[in-house]
mmCIF file of C-alpha atoms in Angstrom:
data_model
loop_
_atom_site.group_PDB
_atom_site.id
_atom_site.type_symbol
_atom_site.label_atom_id
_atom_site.label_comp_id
_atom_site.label_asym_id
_atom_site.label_seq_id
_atom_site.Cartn_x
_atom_site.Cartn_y
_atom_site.Cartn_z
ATOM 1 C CA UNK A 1 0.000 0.000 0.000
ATOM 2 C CA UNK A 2 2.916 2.344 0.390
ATOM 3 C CA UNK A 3 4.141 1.791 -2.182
ATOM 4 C CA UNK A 4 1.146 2.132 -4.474
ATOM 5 C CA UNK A 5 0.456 5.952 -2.115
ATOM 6 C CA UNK A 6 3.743 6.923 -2.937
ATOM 7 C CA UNK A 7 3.663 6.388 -6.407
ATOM 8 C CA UNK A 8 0.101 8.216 -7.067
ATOM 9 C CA UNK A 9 2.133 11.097 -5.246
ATOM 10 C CA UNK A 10 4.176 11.366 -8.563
ATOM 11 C CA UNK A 11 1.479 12.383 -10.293
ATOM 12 C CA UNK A 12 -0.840 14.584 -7.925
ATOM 13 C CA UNK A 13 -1.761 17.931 -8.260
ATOM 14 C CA UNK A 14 -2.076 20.655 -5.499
ATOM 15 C CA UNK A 15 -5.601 22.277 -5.091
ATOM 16 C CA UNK A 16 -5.015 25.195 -7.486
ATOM 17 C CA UNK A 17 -3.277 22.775 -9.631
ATOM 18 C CA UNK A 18 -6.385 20.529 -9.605
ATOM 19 C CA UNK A 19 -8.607 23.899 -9.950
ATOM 20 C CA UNK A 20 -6.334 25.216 -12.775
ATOM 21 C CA UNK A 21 -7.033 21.721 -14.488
ATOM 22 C CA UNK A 22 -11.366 21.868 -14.085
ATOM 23 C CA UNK A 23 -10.789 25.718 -15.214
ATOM 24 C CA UNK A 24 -8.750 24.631 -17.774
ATOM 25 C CA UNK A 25 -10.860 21.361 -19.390
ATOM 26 C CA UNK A 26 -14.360 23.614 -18.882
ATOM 27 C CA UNK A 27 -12.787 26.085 -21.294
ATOM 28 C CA UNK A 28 -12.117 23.860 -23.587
ATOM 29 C CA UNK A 29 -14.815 21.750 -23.446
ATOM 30 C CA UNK A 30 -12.949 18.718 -22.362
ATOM 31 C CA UNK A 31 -13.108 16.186 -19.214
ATOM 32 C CA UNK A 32 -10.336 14.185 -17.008
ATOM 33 C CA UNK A 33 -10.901 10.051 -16.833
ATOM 34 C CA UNK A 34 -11.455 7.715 -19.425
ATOM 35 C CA UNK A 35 -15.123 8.371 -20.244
ATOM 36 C CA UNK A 36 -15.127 11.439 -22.755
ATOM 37 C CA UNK A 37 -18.485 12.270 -23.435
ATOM 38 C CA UNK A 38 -20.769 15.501 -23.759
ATOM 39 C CA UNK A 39 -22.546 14.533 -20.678
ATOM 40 C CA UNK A 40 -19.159 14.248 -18.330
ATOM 41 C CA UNK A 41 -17.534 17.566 -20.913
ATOM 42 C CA UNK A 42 -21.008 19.389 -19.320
ATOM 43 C CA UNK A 43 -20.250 18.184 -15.975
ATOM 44 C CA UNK A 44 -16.895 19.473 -16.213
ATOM 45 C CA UNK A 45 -18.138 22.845 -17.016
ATOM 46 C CA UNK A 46 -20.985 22.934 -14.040
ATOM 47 C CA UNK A 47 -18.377 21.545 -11.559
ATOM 48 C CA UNK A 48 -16.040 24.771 -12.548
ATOM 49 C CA UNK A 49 -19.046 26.988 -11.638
ATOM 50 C CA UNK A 50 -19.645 25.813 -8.984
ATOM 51 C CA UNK A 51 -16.272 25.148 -7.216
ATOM 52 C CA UNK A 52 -15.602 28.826 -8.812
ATOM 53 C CA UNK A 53 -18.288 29.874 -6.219
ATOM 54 C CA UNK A 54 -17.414 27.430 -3.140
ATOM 55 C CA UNK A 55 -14.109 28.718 -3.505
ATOM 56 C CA UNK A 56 -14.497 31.985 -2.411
ATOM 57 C CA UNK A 57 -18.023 31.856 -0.146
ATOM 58 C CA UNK A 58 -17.260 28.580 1.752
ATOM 59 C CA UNK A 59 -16.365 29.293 5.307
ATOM 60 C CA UNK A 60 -15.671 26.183 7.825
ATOM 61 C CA UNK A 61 -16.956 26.358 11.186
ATOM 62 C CA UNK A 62 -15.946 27.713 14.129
ATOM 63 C CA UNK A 63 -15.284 24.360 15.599
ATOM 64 C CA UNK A 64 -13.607 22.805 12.757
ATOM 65 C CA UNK A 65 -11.227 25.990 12.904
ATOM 66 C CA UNK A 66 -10.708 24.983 16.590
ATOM 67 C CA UNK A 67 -9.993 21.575 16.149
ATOM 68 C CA UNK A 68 -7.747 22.087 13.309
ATOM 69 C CA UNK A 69 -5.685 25.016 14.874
ATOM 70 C CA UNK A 70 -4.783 22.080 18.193
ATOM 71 C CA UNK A 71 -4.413 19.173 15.569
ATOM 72 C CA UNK A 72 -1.504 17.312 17.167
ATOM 73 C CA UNK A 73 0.723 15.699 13.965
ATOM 74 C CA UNK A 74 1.643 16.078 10.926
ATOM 75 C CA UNK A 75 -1.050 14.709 8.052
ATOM 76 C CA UNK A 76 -0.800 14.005 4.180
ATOM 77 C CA UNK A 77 -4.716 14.238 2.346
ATOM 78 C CA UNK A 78 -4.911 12.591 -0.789
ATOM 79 C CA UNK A 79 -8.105 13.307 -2.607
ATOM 80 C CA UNK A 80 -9.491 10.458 -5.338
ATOM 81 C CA UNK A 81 -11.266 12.965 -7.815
ATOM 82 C CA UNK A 82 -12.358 13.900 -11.536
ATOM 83 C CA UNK A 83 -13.118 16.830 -13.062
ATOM 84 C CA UNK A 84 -16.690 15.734 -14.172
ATOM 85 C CA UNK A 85 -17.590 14.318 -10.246
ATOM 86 C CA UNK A 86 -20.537 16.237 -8.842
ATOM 87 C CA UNK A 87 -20.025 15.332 -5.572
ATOM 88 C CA UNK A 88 -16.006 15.924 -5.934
ATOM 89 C CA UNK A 89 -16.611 19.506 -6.855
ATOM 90 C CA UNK A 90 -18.727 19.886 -3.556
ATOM 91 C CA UNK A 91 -16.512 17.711 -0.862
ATOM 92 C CA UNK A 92 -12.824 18.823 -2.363
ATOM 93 C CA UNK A 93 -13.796 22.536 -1.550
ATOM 94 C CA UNK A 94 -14.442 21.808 1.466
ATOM 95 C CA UNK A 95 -11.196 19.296 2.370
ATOM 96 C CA UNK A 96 -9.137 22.684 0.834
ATOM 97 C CA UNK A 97 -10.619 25.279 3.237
ATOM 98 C CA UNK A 98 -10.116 22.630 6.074
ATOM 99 C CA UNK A 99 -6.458 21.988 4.761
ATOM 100 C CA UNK A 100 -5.659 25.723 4.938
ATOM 101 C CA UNK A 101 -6.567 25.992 8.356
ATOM 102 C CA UNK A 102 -3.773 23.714 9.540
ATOM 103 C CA UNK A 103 -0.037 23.949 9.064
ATOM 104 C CA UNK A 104 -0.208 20.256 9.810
ATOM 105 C CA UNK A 105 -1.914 19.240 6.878
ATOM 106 C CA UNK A 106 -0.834 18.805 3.348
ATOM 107 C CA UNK A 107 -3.661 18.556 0.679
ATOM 108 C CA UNK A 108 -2.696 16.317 -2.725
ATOM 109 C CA UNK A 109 -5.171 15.410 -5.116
ATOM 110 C CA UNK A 110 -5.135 12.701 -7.765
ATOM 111 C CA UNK A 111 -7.098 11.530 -10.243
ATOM 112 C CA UNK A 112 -9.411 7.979 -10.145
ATOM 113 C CA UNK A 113 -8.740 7.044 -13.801
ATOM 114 C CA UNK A 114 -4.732 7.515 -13.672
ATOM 115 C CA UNK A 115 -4.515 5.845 -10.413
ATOM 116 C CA UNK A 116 -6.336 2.836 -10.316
ATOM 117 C CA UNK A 117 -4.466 0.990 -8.104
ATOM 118 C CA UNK A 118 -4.834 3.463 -5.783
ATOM 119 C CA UNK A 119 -8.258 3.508 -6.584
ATOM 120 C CA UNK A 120 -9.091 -0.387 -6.048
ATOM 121 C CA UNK A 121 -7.421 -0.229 -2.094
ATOM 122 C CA UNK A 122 -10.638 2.375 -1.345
ATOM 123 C CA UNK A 123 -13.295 1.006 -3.161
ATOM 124 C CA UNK A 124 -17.224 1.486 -1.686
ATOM 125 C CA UNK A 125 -19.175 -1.151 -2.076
ATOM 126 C CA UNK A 126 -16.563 -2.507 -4.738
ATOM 127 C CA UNK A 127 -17.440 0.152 -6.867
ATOM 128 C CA UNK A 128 -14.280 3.028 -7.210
ATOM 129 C CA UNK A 129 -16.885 6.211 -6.145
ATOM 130 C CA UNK A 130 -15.623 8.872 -5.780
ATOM 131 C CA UNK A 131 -14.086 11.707 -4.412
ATOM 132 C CA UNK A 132 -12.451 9.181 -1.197
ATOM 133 C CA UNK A 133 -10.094 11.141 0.966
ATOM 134 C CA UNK A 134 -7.365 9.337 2.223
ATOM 135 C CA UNK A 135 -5.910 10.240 5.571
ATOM 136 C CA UNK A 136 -2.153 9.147 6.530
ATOM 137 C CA UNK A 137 -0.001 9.772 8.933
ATOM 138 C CA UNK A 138 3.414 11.526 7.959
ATOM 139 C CA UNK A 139 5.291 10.332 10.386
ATOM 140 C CA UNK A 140 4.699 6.406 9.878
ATOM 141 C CA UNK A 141 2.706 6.702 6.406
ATOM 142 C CA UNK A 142 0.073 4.478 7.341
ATOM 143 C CA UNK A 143 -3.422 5.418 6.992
ATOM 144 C CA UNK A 144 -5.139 6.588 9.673
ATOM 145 C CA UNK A 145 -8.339 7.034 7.918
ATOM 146 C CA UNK A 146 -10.822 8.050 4.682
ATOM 147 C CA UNK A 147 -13.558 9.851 3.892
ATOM 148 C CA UNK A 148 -16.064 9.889 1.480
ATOM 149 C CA UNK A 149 -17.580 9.186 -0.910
ATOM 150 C CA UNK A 150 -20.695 11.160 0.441
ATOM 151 C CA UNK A 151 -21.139 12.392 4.040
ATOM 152 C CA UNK A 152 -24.095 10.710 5.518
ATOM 153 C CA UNK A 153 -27.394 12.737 4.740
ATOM 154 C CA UNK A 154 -26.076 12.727 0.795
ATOM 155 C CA UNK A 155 -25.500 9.283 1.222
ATOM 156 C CA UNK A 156 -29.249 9.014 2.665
ATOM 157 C CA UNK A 157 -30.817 11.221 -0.194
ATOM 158 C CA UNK A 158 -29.538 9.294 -2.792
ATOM 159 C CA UNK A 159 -30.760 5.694 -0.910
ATOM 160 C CA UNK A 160 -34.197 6.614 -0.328
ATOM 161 C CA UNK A 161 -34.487 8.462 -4.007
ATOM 162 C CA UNK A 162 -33.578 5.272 -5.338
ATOM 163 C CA UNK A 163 -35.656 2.928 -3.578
ATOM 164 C CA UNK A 164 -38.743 5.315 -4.359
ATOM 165 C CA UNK A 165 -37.873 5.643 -7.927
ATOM 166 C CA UNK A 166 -35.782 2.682 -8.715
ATOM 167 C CA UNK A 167 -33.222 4.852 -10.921
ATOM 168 C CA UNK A 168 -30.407 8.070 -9.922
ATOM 169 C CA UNK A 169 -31.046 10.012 -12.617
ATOM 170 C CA UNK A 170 -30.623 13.990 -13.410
ATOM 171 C CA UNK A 171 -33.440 14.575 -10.903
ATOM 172 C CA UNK A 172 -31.582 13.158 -8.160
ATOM 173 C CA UNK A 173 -28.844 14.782 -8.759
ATOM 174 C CA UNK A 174 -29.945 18.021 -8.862
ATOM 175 C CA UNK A 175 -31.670 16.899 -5.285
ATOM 176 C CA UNK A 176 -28.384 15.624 -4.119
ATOM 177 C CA UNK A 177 -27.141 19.594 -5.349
ATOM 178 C CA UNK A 178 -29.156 21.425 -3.242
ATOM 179 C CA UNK A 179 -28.659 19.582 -0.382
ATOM 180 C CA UNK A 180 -24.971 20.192 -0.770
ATOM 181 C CA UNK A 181 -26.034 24.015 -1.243
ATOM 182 C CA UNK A 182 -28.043 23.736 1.817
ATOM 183 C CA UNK A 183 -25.628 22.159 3.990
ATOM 184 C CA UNK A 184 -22.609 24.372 3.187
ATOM 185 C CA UNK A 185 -20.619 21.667 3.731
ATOM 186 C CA UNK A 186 -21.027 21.440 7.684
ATOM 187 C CA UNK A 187 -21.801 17.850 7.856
ATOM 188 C CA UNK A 188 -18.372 16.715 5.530
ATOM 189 C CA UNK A 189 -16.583 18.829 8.190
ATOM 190 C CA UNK A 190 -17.839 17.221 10.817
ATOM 191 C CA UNK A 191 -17.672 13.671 9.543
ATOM 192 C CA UNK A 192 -13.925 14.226 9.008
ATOM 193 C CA UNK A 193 -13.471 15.837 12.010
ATOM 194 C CA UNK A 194 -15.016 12.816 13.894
ATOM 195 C CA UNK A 195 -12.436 10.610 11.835
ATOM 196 C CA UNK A 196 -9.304 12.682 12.969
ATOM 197 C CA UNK A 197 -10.663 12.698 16.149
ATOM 198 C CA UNK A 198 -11.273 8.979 16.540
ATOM 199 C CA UNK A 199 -7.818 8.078 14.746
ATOM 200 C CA UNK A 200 -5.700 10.591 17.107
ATOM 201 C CA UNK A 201 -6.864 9.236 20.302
ATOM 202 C CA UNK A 202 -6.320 5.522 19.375
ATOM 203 C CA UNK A 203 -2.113 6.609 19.062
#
């Protein structure tokens, strides 16, 4: 596994990097991963609107800044993500602003279809959802923990949309939207907060 971490760190981006890329691919009208299509090119282009705005109106919470600013070691974040990912463009905001408040914390994002090894040690479910954070300690390079690829009341939306209508389709997506818009991304902080917390005591 340490191997396979270390090698997707050859070929990572930092967030403006990654943010330079979804700019980047929406102006053109391209995508990143292995399925180019006009659907995931238009998901490209949404996801740079709307990480565009996250960028500069997310705020994290009071306690998240608290937590972050006594966060005892020193962390690397590796973020699973694609340009055309819906629910990347929400949760990798969010892992950013929570990266920034703590000198402990180094942010590195890769992408799903380049690192598929990677990839297959965090599946969900077998499947290779994404975005999946990937916490690890610095000092020993094991991982501590990982997020993702939904906090819980996504997670839930989705469910019970799909055992009421049998399908995820563009409705539920824009459903799954505005509950990211609604939530501000309060409940990702405080899933990943719980993570760090639970990790940090057990060392």
């Amino acid at each position: 596994m340490k191997t396979i971490i270390t090698n997707s760190l050859t070929h990572s981006y930092t967030y403006k990097e990654y943010r330079d890329l979804v700019a980047h691919y929406a102006l053109e009208g391209k995508t990143s991963g292995n399925t180019q299509t006009p659907d995931y090119i238009n998901y490209t282009k949404l996801n740079e609107a709307r990480m565009h705005r996250l960028d500069k109106t997310l705020q994290i919470t009071a306690q998240t800044s608290d937590f972050l600013a006594q966060l005892n070691g020193d962390f690397l974040w590796i973020v699973i993500a694609e340009t055309w990912c819906g629910d990347a463009a929400q949760v990798t905001p969010v892992i950013h602003k929570m990266a920034e408040a703590s000198a402990h914390i180094e942010l590195r994002i890769v992408l799903r279809d380049e690192q598929e090894e990677l990839m297959n040690l965090f599946l969900t479910n077998g499947t290779k959802s994404i975005p999946k954070l990937i916490i690890i300690d610095k000092n020993t390079f094991e991982v501590i923990a990982d997020f993702g690829p939904r906090p819980a009341g996504a997670k839930q939306l989705i469910v019970d949309y799909k055992a009421a209508h049998g399908v995820v389709d563009e409705t539920a997506k824009i459903e799954l939207q505005k509950w990211y818009l609604n939530n501000k991304g309060v409940e990702i902080q405080n899933e990943i907060i719980a993570l760090l917390e639970n990790a940090t005591a057990k060392v």
